[in-house]
Coordinates of C-alpha atoms (C1' of nucleotides) in Angstrom, one line a residue:
Chain A
M285 CA -0.2 0.0 -0.1
S286 CA 1.6 3.1 -1.1
K287 CA 1.0 6.3 1.3
E288 CA 1.1 8.8 -1.6
K289 CA 0.0 12.4 -0.9
P290 CA -3.1 13.4 -3.3
S291 CA -2.4 16.6 -5.2
I292 CA -4.3 18.7 -7.5
P293 CA -2.9 20.0 -10.7
K294 CA -1.1 23.1 -11.0
G295 CA -2.7 26.4 -11.5
T296 CA -6.1 24.6 -10.1
R297 CA -7.9 24.4 -7.1
D298 CA -10.4 23.2 -5.1
F299 CA -13.2 25.4 -3.6
G300 CA -14.7 25.0 0.2
P301 CA -18.2 25.3 1.1
Q302 CA -17.1 29.2 2.4
V303 CA -15.6 30.3 -1.1
V304 CA -18.5 28.3 -3.4
V305 CA -21.0 30.2 -1.5
K306 CA -19.5 33.5 -2.5
R307 CA -18.4 32.7 -5.8
N308 CA -22.0 31.7 -6.5
Y309 CA -22.9 35.1 -5.5
I310 CA -20.6 36.4 -8.1
F311 CA -22.4 34.1 -10.6
S312 CA -25.8 35.3 -10.0
T313 CA -25.0 38.6 -10.0
I314 CA -24.0 38.3 -13.6
R315 CA -26.3 35.9 -14.9
K316 CA -29.1 38.6 -13.6
T317 CA -27.7 41.2 -15.7
F318 CA -27.0 39.2 -18.5
E319 CA -30.8 38.1 -18.7
K320 CA -31.8 41.0 -17.9
F321 CA -30.3 42.3 -21.0
G322 CA -32.1 39.4 -22.9
Y323 CA -29.3 37.5 -23.5
Q324 CA -29.9 33.4 -23.2
P325 CA -27.7 30.6 -21.8
L326 CA -25.8 28.5 -23.7
E327 CA -23.4 25.5 -22.7
T328 CA -20.7 23.6 -24.9
P329 CA -18.8 20.6 -24.0
A330 CA -15.6 21.1 -22.0
M331 CA -13.5 19.2 -24.4
E332 CA -13.6 20.2 -28.6
N333 CA -12.5 18.6 -31.9
L334 CA -8.4 20.2 -32.1
S335 CA -9.2 21.3 -35.2
V336 CA -11.8 23.9 -34.0
L337 CA -9.3 25.2 -31.8
T338 CA -5.9 25.3 -33.6
G339 CA -5.1 28.5 -35.4
K340 CA -7.7 30.3 -33.5
Y341 CA -5.6 32.1 -31.0
G342 CA -2.4 32.5 -32.6
E343 CA 0.4 30.3 -32.7
E344 CA 1.0 31.4 -29.3
G345 CA -2.4 30.1 -28.2
D346 CA -1.9 27.1 -29.7
Q347 CA 0.8 26.0 -27.4
L348 CA -1.3 27.0 -24.5
I349 CA -4.6 24.7 -25.8
F350 CA -4.4 21.7 -23.2
K351 CA -4.6 18.3 -25.6
I352 CA -6.5 15.2 -24.8
L353 CA -4.4 12.2 -25.5
N354 CA -6.3 9.7 -27.4
S355 CA -8.4 7.1 -26.0
G356 CA -6.9 3.2 -26.5
D357 CA -3.7 1.9 -27.4
Y358 CA -2.7 5.4 -29.4
L359 CA 0.9 4.3 -30.2
T360 CA -0.1 1.9 -32.5
K361 CA -1.6 4.1 -34.9
T362 CA 1.5 6.1 -35.2
T363 CA 5.0 5.0 -37.0
A364 CA 8.3 5.6 -36.4
T365 CA 8.3 8.2 -38.9
D366 CA 5.6 10.1 -37.5
Y367 CA 8.0 10.2 -34.5
E368 CA 11.2 11.7 -36.1
A369 CA 8.6 13.9 -38.1
G370 CA 8.5 15.9 -34.7
S371 CA 5.8 16.7 -32.0
K372 CA 3.7 18.8 -33.8
N373 CA 3.0 16.0 -36.5
L374 CA 3.0 13.7 -34.3
L375 CA 0.5 15.7 -31.9
R376 CA -2.3 14.9 -34.9
K377 CA -2.1 11.6 -34.5
I378 CA -2.1 10.9 -31.0
S379 CA -4.7 13.7 -30.0
E380 CA -8.0 15.0 -32.0
K381 CA -9.5 16.4 -28.6
A382 CA -8.8 19.5 -26.5
L383 CA -10.2 21.1 -23.7
R384 CA -11.8 24.7 -24.8
Y385 CA -9.5 27.7 -24.4
D386 CA -12.5 30.2 -23.8
L387 CA -16.0 30.7 -25.1
T388 CA -16.2 32.6 -28.0
V389 CA -14.9 30.2 -30.2
P390 CA -16.8 27.2 -28.7
F391 CA -19.9 29.9 -29.4
A392 CA -19.0 30.5 -32.8
R393 CA -19.1 26.7 -33.7
F394 CA -22.4 26.6 -32.3
V395 CA -23.4 29.8 -34.2
V396 CA -22.2 28.1 -37.6
M397 CA -23.5 24.6 -37.0
N398 CA -27.3 25.9 -35.7
R399 CA -27.3 28.7 -38.1
N400 CA -30.7 27.3 -39.7
E401 CA -32.5 27.4 -35.8
I402 CA -31.0 30.5 -34.8
S403 CA -32.9 34.0 -35.4
F404 CA -30.6 36.7 -35.5
P405 CA -29.5 38.8 -33.9
F406 CA -28.6 36.0 -31.6
K407 CA -27.9 37.5 -28.1
R408 CA -26.0 34.1 -25.3
Y409 CA -24.3 33.8 -22.4
Q410 CA -22.3 31.4 -20.8
I411 CA -20.9 31.0 -17.9
Q412 CA -17.9 27.9 -17.9
P413 CA -14.8 26.9 -17.0
V414 CA -12.1 27.3 -20.0
W415 CA -8.3 25.3 -19.3
R416 CA -5.2 27.4 -20.2
A417 CA -1.6 25.5 -20.4
D418 CA -0.1 28.9 -18.7
R419 CA 2.3 29.5 -16.0
P420 CA 0.1 30.3 -13.1
Q421 CA 0.7 33.6 -11.2
R422 CA -1.6 35.7 -9.3
G423 CA -4.7 36.4 -10.6
R424 CA -3.6 33.1 -13.6
Y425 CA -4.7 29.9 -13.4
R426 CA -5.1 27.2 -15.4
E427 CA -8.5 26.1 -14.7
F428 CA -11.1 29.4 -14.7
Y429 CA -14.6 30.4 -15.2
Q430 CA -15.2 32.7 -17.7
C431 CA -18.7 34.6 -18.3
D432 CA -19.2 35.7 -21.7
A433 CA -22.1 37.5 -23.5
D434 CA -22.1 37.6 -27.3
V435 CA -24.4 39.1 -29.6
V436 CA -23.8 38.1 -33.0
G437 CA -25.7 39.2 -36.3
T438 CA -25.9 42.7 -35.8
R439 CA -23.5 45.9 -36.3
S440 CA -25.3 48.0 -34.5
L441 CA -22.9 49.8 -32.0
L442 CA -26.2 50.2 -29.4
C443 CA -24.9 46.6 -28.3
E444 CA -21.3 48.2 -27.6
A445 CA -23.0 50.8 -25.5
E446 CA -25.2 48.3 -23.5
I447 CA -22.0 45.7 -23.4
V448 CA -20.8 49.4 -21.4
L449 CA -23.7 49.2 -19.0
M450 CA -23.8 45.8 -18.1
M451 CA -20.1 46.6 -17.0
D452 CA -21.5 48.9 -14.8
E453 CA -24.3 47.3 -13.5
V454 CA -22.1 43.9 -12.6
L455 CA -19.5 45.7 -11.0
S456 CA -21.4 48.4 -9.1
N457 CA -24.1 45.3 -7.6
L458 CA -21.1 43.3 -6.8
G459 CA -19.7 46.8 -4.4
I460 CA -16.9 47.5 -6.9
T461 CA -16.8 51.1 -7.4
D462 CA -14.0 52.3 -8.6
F463 CA -13.0 50.9 -11.8
T464 CA -12.5 52.2 -15.3
I465 CA -13.9 50.8 -18.4
K466 CA -11.4 51.2 -21.5
I467 CA -12.6 51.7 -24.7
N468 CA -10.7 51.9 -27.8
H469 CA -11.0 51.0 -31.8
R470 CA -9.3 48.4 -33.8
G471 CA -9.7 51.3 -36.6
I472 CA -8.1 53.9 -34.6
L473 CA -5.2 51.9 -34.2
A474 CA -4.7 50.9 -37.5
G475 CA -5.4 54.8 -38.3
I476 CA -2.3 56.0 -36.3
A477 CA -0.1 53.0 -37.6
E478 CA -1.5 55.0 -41.2
A479 CA -0.3 58.2 -39.7
I480 CA 3.1 57.5 -38.9
G481 CA 3.6 55.7 -42.0
Q482 CA 3.5 52.2 -40.7
K483 CA 0.3 51.0 -42.2
G484 CA -0.3 47.5 -42.1
R485 CA 1.9 47.3 -38.8
E486 CA -0.5 48.2 -36.4
A487 CA -0.7 44.4 -34.8
E488 CA 3.6 44.9 -33.9
I489 CA 2.9 48.5 -32.8
C490 CA -0.2 47.7 -30.6
V491 CA 1.7 44.8 -28.9
A492 CA 4.4 47.6 -27.5
I493 CA 1.7 50.5 -27.1
D494 CA -0.4 48.3 -24.9
K495 CA 2.2 47.8 -22.3
L496 CA 2.2 51.6 -22.2
D497 CA 1.1 51.5 -18.7
K498 CA 3.8 49.1 -17.7
I499 CA 7.2 50.0 -19.1
G500 CA 6.7 53.7 -20.0
L501 CA 7.0 55.7 -23.2
E502 CA 10.8 55.6 -23.7
G503 CA 9.6 51.7 -23.2
V504 CA 7.4 51.6 -25.6
Q505 CA 10.3 53.3 -28.0
K506 CA 12.7 50.6 -27.4
E507 CA 10.2 48.3 -27.9
L508 CA 9.0 49.3 -31.3
L509 CA 12.9 50.1 -32.2
E510 CA 13.5 46.5 -31.9
R511 CA 10.6 45.4 -33.8
G512 CA 12.4 47.3 -36.9
I513 CA 10.1 50.8 -37.1
T514 CA 11.9 53.6 -38.1
A515 CA 13.0 56.3 -35.6
E516 CA 10.7 58.8 -37.9
S517 CA 7.6 56.8 -37.1
I518 CA 8.6 56.5 -33.2
S519 CA 8.8 60.7 -32.7
A520 CA 5.9 60.7 -35.3
L521 CA 4.1 58.5 -32.4
E522 CA 5.0 60.3 -29.6
P523 CA 2.7 63.2 -29.5
I524 CA 0.0 60.6 -30.2
L525 CA 1.0 58.6 -27.4
N526 CA 1.2 61.8 -25.1
I527 CA -2.2 63.1 -25.6
A528 CA -4.5 63.4 -22.4
G529 CA -7.9 64.9 -21.1
D530 CA -11.5 64.4 -21.0
N531 CA -12.6 61.7 -24.1
T532 CA -14.0 64.9 -25.9
S533 CA -10.2 66.5 -26.4
I534 CA -8.7 63.0 -27.4
L535 CA -11.7 62.5 -29.8
N536 CA -11.2 65.8 -31.1
A537 CA -7.0 65.6 -31.1
L538 CA -7.7 62.1 -33.0
T539 CA -9.6 63.6 -35.6
E540 CA -6.9 65.7 -36.9
I541 CA -4.6 62.8 -36.7
L542 CA -6.7 60.8 -38.4
K543 CA -7.9 62.9 -41.4
D544 CA -6.4 61.3 -44.0
S545 CA -7.0 57.0 -42.8
E546 CA -10.3 55.9 -43.9
E547 CA -9.6 53.1 -41.1
G548 CA -8.9 55.7 -38.4
Q549 CA -12.1 58.0 -39.5
R550 CA -14.1 54.3 -39.1
G551 CA -12.9 54.0 -35.7
L552 CA -13.4 57.8 -34.8
S553 CA -17.4 57.9 -36.2
Q554 CA -18.0 54.5 -34.5
I555 CA -16.4 55.2 -30.8
Q556 CA -18.1 58.6 -31.1
E557 CA -21.8 56.8 -31.9
V558 CA -21.3 54.9 -28.7
F559 CA -20.8 57.7 -26.7
A560 CA -23.4 59.3 -28.5
Y561 CA -26.0 56.1 -27.1
L562 CA -24.4 56.3 -23.8
K563 CA -25.8 59.4 -23.3
N564 CA -28.8 58.5 -22.9
F565 CA -28.0 56.3 -20.3
Q566 CA -27.1 56.3 -16.8
I567 CA -23.6 55.4 -15.3
K568 CA -23.8 54.4 -11.8
N569 CA -20.1 53.9 -11.3
A570 CA -18.1 53.5 -14.3
N571 CA -15.6 55.7 -15.5
V572 CA -15.7 55.5 -19.1
S573 CA -12.5 56.2 -20.8
L574 CA -11.2 56.1 -24.6
D575 CA -7.7 55.0 -24.5
I576 CA -5.6 54.6 -27.4
A577 CA -2.7 52.7 -25.3
L578 CA -5.1 49.8 -25.1
A579 CA -4.5 47.2 -27.9
R580 CA -5.6 43.8 -26.3
G581 CA -4.0 40.5 -27.4
L582 CA -7.0 38.4 -29.5
S583 CA -6.4 39.2 -33.5
Y584 CA -9.4 38.4 -33.9
Y585 CA -11.5 41.8 -32.7
T586 CA -12.1 44.2 -35.6
G587 CA -14.4 47.2 -34.2
C588 CA -14.3 48.3 -30.4
I589 CA -12.6 46.8 -27.8
F590 CA -12.9 47.3 -24.0
E591 CA -11.2 46.2 -21.1
V592 CA -12.2 46.8 -17.2
K593 CA -9.8 47.7 -14.5
V594 CA -10.6 48.2 -11.0
N595 CA -7.8 51.0 -9.5
N596 CA -7.7 50.4 -6.1
A597 CA -6.3 46.6 -6.3
N598 CA -3.7 44.8 -7.7
M599 CA -5.4 42.9 -10.0
G600 CA -5.0 42.6 -14.3
S601 CA -8.3 43.3 -16.0
I602 CA -11.2 41.5 -15.2
S603 CA -13.3 41.9 -17.8
G604 CA -12.6 42.7 -21.7
G605 CA -14.0 42.1 -25.2
G606 CA -14.9 43.9 -28.3
R607 CA -16.3 43.6 -31.8
Y608 CA -15.1 40.8 -34.2
D609 CA -16.4 40.5 -37.7
N610 CA -15.4 37.7 -39.1
L611 CA -15.1 34.9 -36.5
T612 CA -17.4 32.4 -37.7
G613 CA -15.5 32.9 -41.2
M614 CA -13.3 30.3 -39.9
F615 CA -16.0 27.9 -40.4
G616 CA -17.7 28.9 -43.5
L617 CA -20.0 31.5 -42.4
P618 CA -18.9 34.7 -43.4
D619 CA -20.2 38.1 -42.5
V620 CA -21.7 37.3 -39.3
S621 CA -20.7 40.5 -37.3
G622 CA -20.3 39.8 -33.4
V623 CA -19.6 41.7 -30.6
G624 CA -19.1 40.0 -27.0
F625 CA -17.1 40.6 -23.5
S626 CA -16.4 38.5 -20.8
F627 CA -15.8 38.4 -17.2
G628 CA -13.4 36.7 -15.1
V629 CA -14.8 35.6 -12.0
D630 CA -11.7 34.1 -10.1
R631 CA -10.1 37.7 -10.6
I632 CA -13.5 39.5 -9.4
Y633 CA -13.5 37.1 -6.4
D634 CA -9.7 37.8 -5.9
V635 CA -10.9 41.5 -6.0
M636 CA -13.8 41.8 -3.7
E637 CA -11.3 39.7 -1.1
E638 CA -8.6 42.1 -1.3
L639 CA -11.3 44.8 -0.9
N640 CA -13.5 43.1 1.5
L641 CA -16.8 43.5 -0.2
F642 CA -18.1 40.0 0.3
P643 CA -21.5 40.6 2.5
A644 CA -21.4 39.0 5.8
S645 CA -24.8 38.2 5.7
G646 CA -25.0 36.4 2.2
Q647 CA -22.4 34.1 3.6
T648 CA -25.0 31.8 5.8
I649 CA -26.6 28.5 4.2
T650 CA -28.4 27.2 7.3
K651 CA -31.0 29.9 9.4
L652 CA -31.5 27.7 12.3
L653 CA -30.3 24.7 14.0
I654 CA -32.4 22.8 16.5
I655 CA -30.3 21.2 19.5
N656 CA -30.2 17.7 20.0
F657 CA -30.6 17.0 23.9
D658 CA -31.9 13.3 23.7
K659 CA -34.2 10.6 21.6
A660 CA -37.4 12.1 23.3
S661 CA -36.3 16.2 22.1
E662 CA -35.0 14.6 18.8
Q663 CA -38.5 12.9 18.3
Y664 CA -40.2 15.9 19.5
S665 CA -38.4 17.9 17.0
L666 CA -38.8 16.0 14.2
P667 CA -42.3 17.6 13.1
L668 CA -40.6 20.8 14.1
L669 CA -38.2 20.7 11.4
Q670 CA -40.5 19.5 8.7
Q671 CA -42.6 23.0 9.9
F672 CA -39.7 25.0 9.6
R673 CA -38.5 23.9 6.1
Q674 CA -42.0 24.4 4.9
G675 CA -41.7 27.7 5.8
N676 CA -39.0 28.2 3.8
I677 CA -36.5 28.3 6.8
A678 CA -33.4 26.4 6.1
T679 CA -32.9 24.2 9.2
E680 CA -31.4 21.4 10.6
L681 CA -31.4 19.2 13.3
Y682 CA -28.4 17.9 15.1
P683 CA -28.2 14.6 14.2
E684 CA -26.9 13.4 17.7
A685 CA -27.7 13.8 21.3
A686 CA -23.9 15.6 21.3
K687 CA -22.9 17.8 24.3
L688 CA -24.6 21.0 23.8
K689 CA -20.7 22.7 23.8
K690 CA -20.4 20.8 20.7
Q691 CA -23.6 21.4 19.0
M692 CA -23.2 25.0 19.5
T693 CA -19.9 25.3 18.6
Y694 CA -21.0 23.7 15.1
A695 CA -23.3 26.4 14.7
D696 CA -20.8 29.4 15.7
Q697 CA -18.8 27.7 12.9
K698 CA -21.5 27.3 10.3
K699 CA -22.5 30.6 10.9
I700 CA -25.9 29.6 11.5
P701 CA -27.4 33.0 12.9
F702 CA -30.2 31.1 15.1
V703 CA -30.2 27.9 17.3
L704 CA -33.2 26.3 19.3
L705 CA -33.2 24.7 22.4
V706 CA -36.0 21.9 23.0
G707 CA -35.4 20.4 26.2
S708 CA -37.7 19.2 28.6
E709 CA -39.3 22.0 29.6
E710 CA -40.1 23.1 26.2
M711 CA -41.6 19.9 25.0
Q712 CA -44.6 20.3 28.1
T713 CA -45.4 23.7 27.4
G714 CA -44.7 24.3 23.8
I715 CA -42.9 27.4 24.1
L716 CA -39.4 27.2 22.5
Q717 CA -36.1 29.0 23.3
L718 CA -34.9 30.5 20.3
K719 CA -31.2 31.9 21.0
N720 CA -29.7 34.7 18.4
M721 CA -26.3 33.5 18.3
Q722 CA -24.7 37.0 17.1
T723 CA -26.4 38.8 20.3
G724 CA -26.7 36.0 22.4
E725 CA -30.2 37.0 23.1
Q726 CA -32.9 34.3 23.8
Q727 CA -36.3 34.4 23.3
A728 CA -39.3 32.3 24.5
L729 CA -41.7 31.6 21.1
R730 CA -44.3 29.5 19.7
A731 CA -43.3 27.5 16.9
E732 CA -45.3 29.7 14.4
E733 CA -43.9 33.1 15.6
I734 CA -40.6 31.5 15.4
I735 CA -41.3 30.7 11.8
S736 CA -42.8 34.4 11.1
I737 CA -39.8 36.0 13.0
L738 CA -37.1 33.7 10.7
Q739 CA -39.0 34.5 7.2
Q740 CA -38.3 38.2 8.0
Q741 CA -34.7 37.6 8.2
Chain B
rG21 C1' 8.0 28.2 -23.2
rU22 C1' 12.7 31.9 -21.0
rG23 C1' 15.0 33.2 -15.7
rG24 C1' 14.4 34.0 -10.8
rU25 C1' 11.8 32.2 -5.7
rU26 C1' 9.5 29.6 -2.2
rG27 C1' 8.4 25.3 0.7
rU28 C1' 8.9 24.0 8.3
rA29 C1' 2.1 21.5 12.9
rG30 C1' -4.7 22.4 10.0
rC31 C1' -3.1 28.4 9.0
rU32 C1' 0.9 32.6 10.1
rC33 C1' 5.8 31.9 10.6
rA34 C1' 10.5 31.8 13.8
rG35 C1' 14.6 28.4 13.6
rU36 C1' 22.3 31.2 15.0
rC37 C1' 28.4 29.0 12.0
rG38 C1' 26.0 22.5 9.7
rG39 C1' 26.0 19.7 16.1
rU40 C1' 22.5 16.1 20.1
rU41 C1' 15.3 16.0 22.2
rA42 C1' 12.4 21.3 15.8
rG43 C1' 9.5 25.8 18.2
rA44 C1' 5.8 30.4 19.0
rG45 C1' 1.0 32.6 17.8
rC46 C1' -3.5 31.4 16.1
rA47 C1' -6.8 26.6 15.1
rC48 C1' -8.0 21.9 17.2
rC49 C1' -9.2 18.2 21.2
rA50 C1' -10.5 18.0 26.4
rG51 C1' -11.3 19.5 31.2
rA52 C1' -13.1 23.7 34.9
rU53 C1' -19.2 24.7 33.3
rU54 C1' -24.4 17.5 33.4
rG55 C1' -29.1 23.6 29.7
rU56 C1' -25.9 27.4 26.6
rG57 C1' -21.4 28.9 21.2
rA58 C1' -18.3 33.2 20.3
rU59 C1' -14.9 36.2 26.0
rU60 C1' -11.4 33.6 30.0
rC61 C1' -8.7 29.8 32.7
rU62 C1' -5.8 25.0 32.4
rG63 C1' -4.1 20.8 29.9
rG64 C1' -3.5 17.8 25.7
rG65 C1' -2.8 15.9 20.6
rG66 C1' -0.1 17.1 16.5
rG67 C1' 5.9 17.2 12.0
rU68 C1' 9.4 11.8 7.6
rC69 C1' 11.2 19.8 8.0
rG70 C1' 7.9 19.3 0.0
rU71 C1' 9.8 14.8 -2.3
rG72 C1' 13.7 11.4 -4.2
rG73 C1' 19.5 10.9 -4.2
rG74 C1' 24.2 13.1 -2.8
rU75 C1' 28.3 15.5 0.9
rU76 C1' 29.5 14.7 6.5
rC77 C1' 30.7 11.4 12.1
rG78 C1' 26.3 14.6 12.3
rA79 C1' 21.8 18.0 7.3
rG80 C1' 15.9 21.7 8.6
rC81 C1' 20.3 24.5 7.1
rC82 C1' 25.0 22.3 2.0
rC83 C1' 25.0 20.1 -3.4
rC84 C1' 21.8 18.0 -7.4
rA85 C1' 17.2 16.5 -9.7
rU86 C1' 12.2 17.0 -9.6
rC87 C1' 7.0 18.5 -7.7
rU88 C1' 4.7 22.7 -5.6
rU89 C1' 4.3 28.1 -4.7
rC90 C1' 5.1 33.4 -5.9
rC91 C1' 7.2 37.1 -9.5
rA92 C1' 9.4 38.6 -13.9
rC93 C1' 9.1 37.9 -19.3
rC94 C1' 5.8 36.1 -23.5
rC95 C1' 0.9 36.2 -23.4
rC96 C1' -3.9 36.5 -20.8
rA97 C1' -9.4 36.4 -17.2

RNA sequence: GUGGUUGUAGCUCAGUCGGUUAGAGCACCAGAUUGUGAUUCUGGGGGUCGUGGGUUCGAGCCCCAUCUUCCACCCCA
């Protein structure tokens, strides 16, 4: 018998009861908002065919996909030449399935496969785990949940505006108040590249300027130089990166800079339209800010892009998204435009823990514990137990006649707010002792009174 | 994937130059208290020092490997 110490894979976690309760609070807050905005639920399998996923996230992304080994004796279907051809070639022979990497690509696959049943515009939300073979760090896990909401089949920028509203509503409802929704547009980024004489190279430029926050202007310039951008272009970029002020003044400055770029004009007018929509809505807490240094990695974005940063917490973005014009094109269905975004629950959890935002009241499940004195009191309590539950009060009867101290400790640790004492006196009179565990106060009451008191809690 | 970092009781951490029996606080269990938890007092249980090798008379401490943690890249929720 080996006494192997059990363990879980790197970057994965168990969630104990207390944690699950808090996570469910976040999930239900998000779900409520998604549904309020008319999004419908969707679930897809944990695993996809590998061919569905490869090539959708760039070469880097492909390496981060968890592949699933074929079942059976997978080696019998390979030859020595496959082996010699290298791991990339061998992979195709021994793995044909993989764990999903995000929720957007499986959604695109679903849309294509069900295009005849779906009526467009199709709004769906999806809350499921995804897996990435990344190296774990703070706020970075190998298994984590995404909460996506996407709408496909419309180009209306109302959807973009509503994404801002949903981000604002969810985070505000969770008690997060100091956060910034950064917004930018791929067209603006393309226009900037054009304006500094580097048309078509915006991908490289974006990767560099996305780091402006982190490495500063000089760092960006150095990186651009290393990427082979000319010094003239870099100095032309400097005043653009230095544009500051409120959204209106940034837009004004950009209008001048991008006046010769068709792509830039498209980006500007769309951003302006989104802002115009937003003027008709009330924003609760979000600081919506046009940020030309926001680029985002995923290459499939073509229009507006979003990212949310909590200002007083040490955490990367907790939500992000954007518009993609051709996601379903990869699966043979062109010209379906979509826009979507995602909340990272695990990061939101960490932020809320850091900022102490979980309400204490929401963390209890059982409302009432009936103390078990002896066989007679247990017998007497059984109908009571059911009566309380029928009154929709989460109640448990301690399953054995343990010492009072042990039962009280149990209630205390499980954060059960009320305890009911049913001893010999109480059984005779029918007047029961209800103890409030927070205040320590005790009241003598009939069962019906207890139900109506607890129902109001 | 690259470079670094961490691991000692359930948790947070001490542990001197390599030296004999590895400590503290919190938590846990029992008693003080046979109908009252969270506060107080008393006592108690708990460790293959991440794992596997090596150096040494002797290793928690030094060396190698491996796993894990955290951090910086890359990238990203």
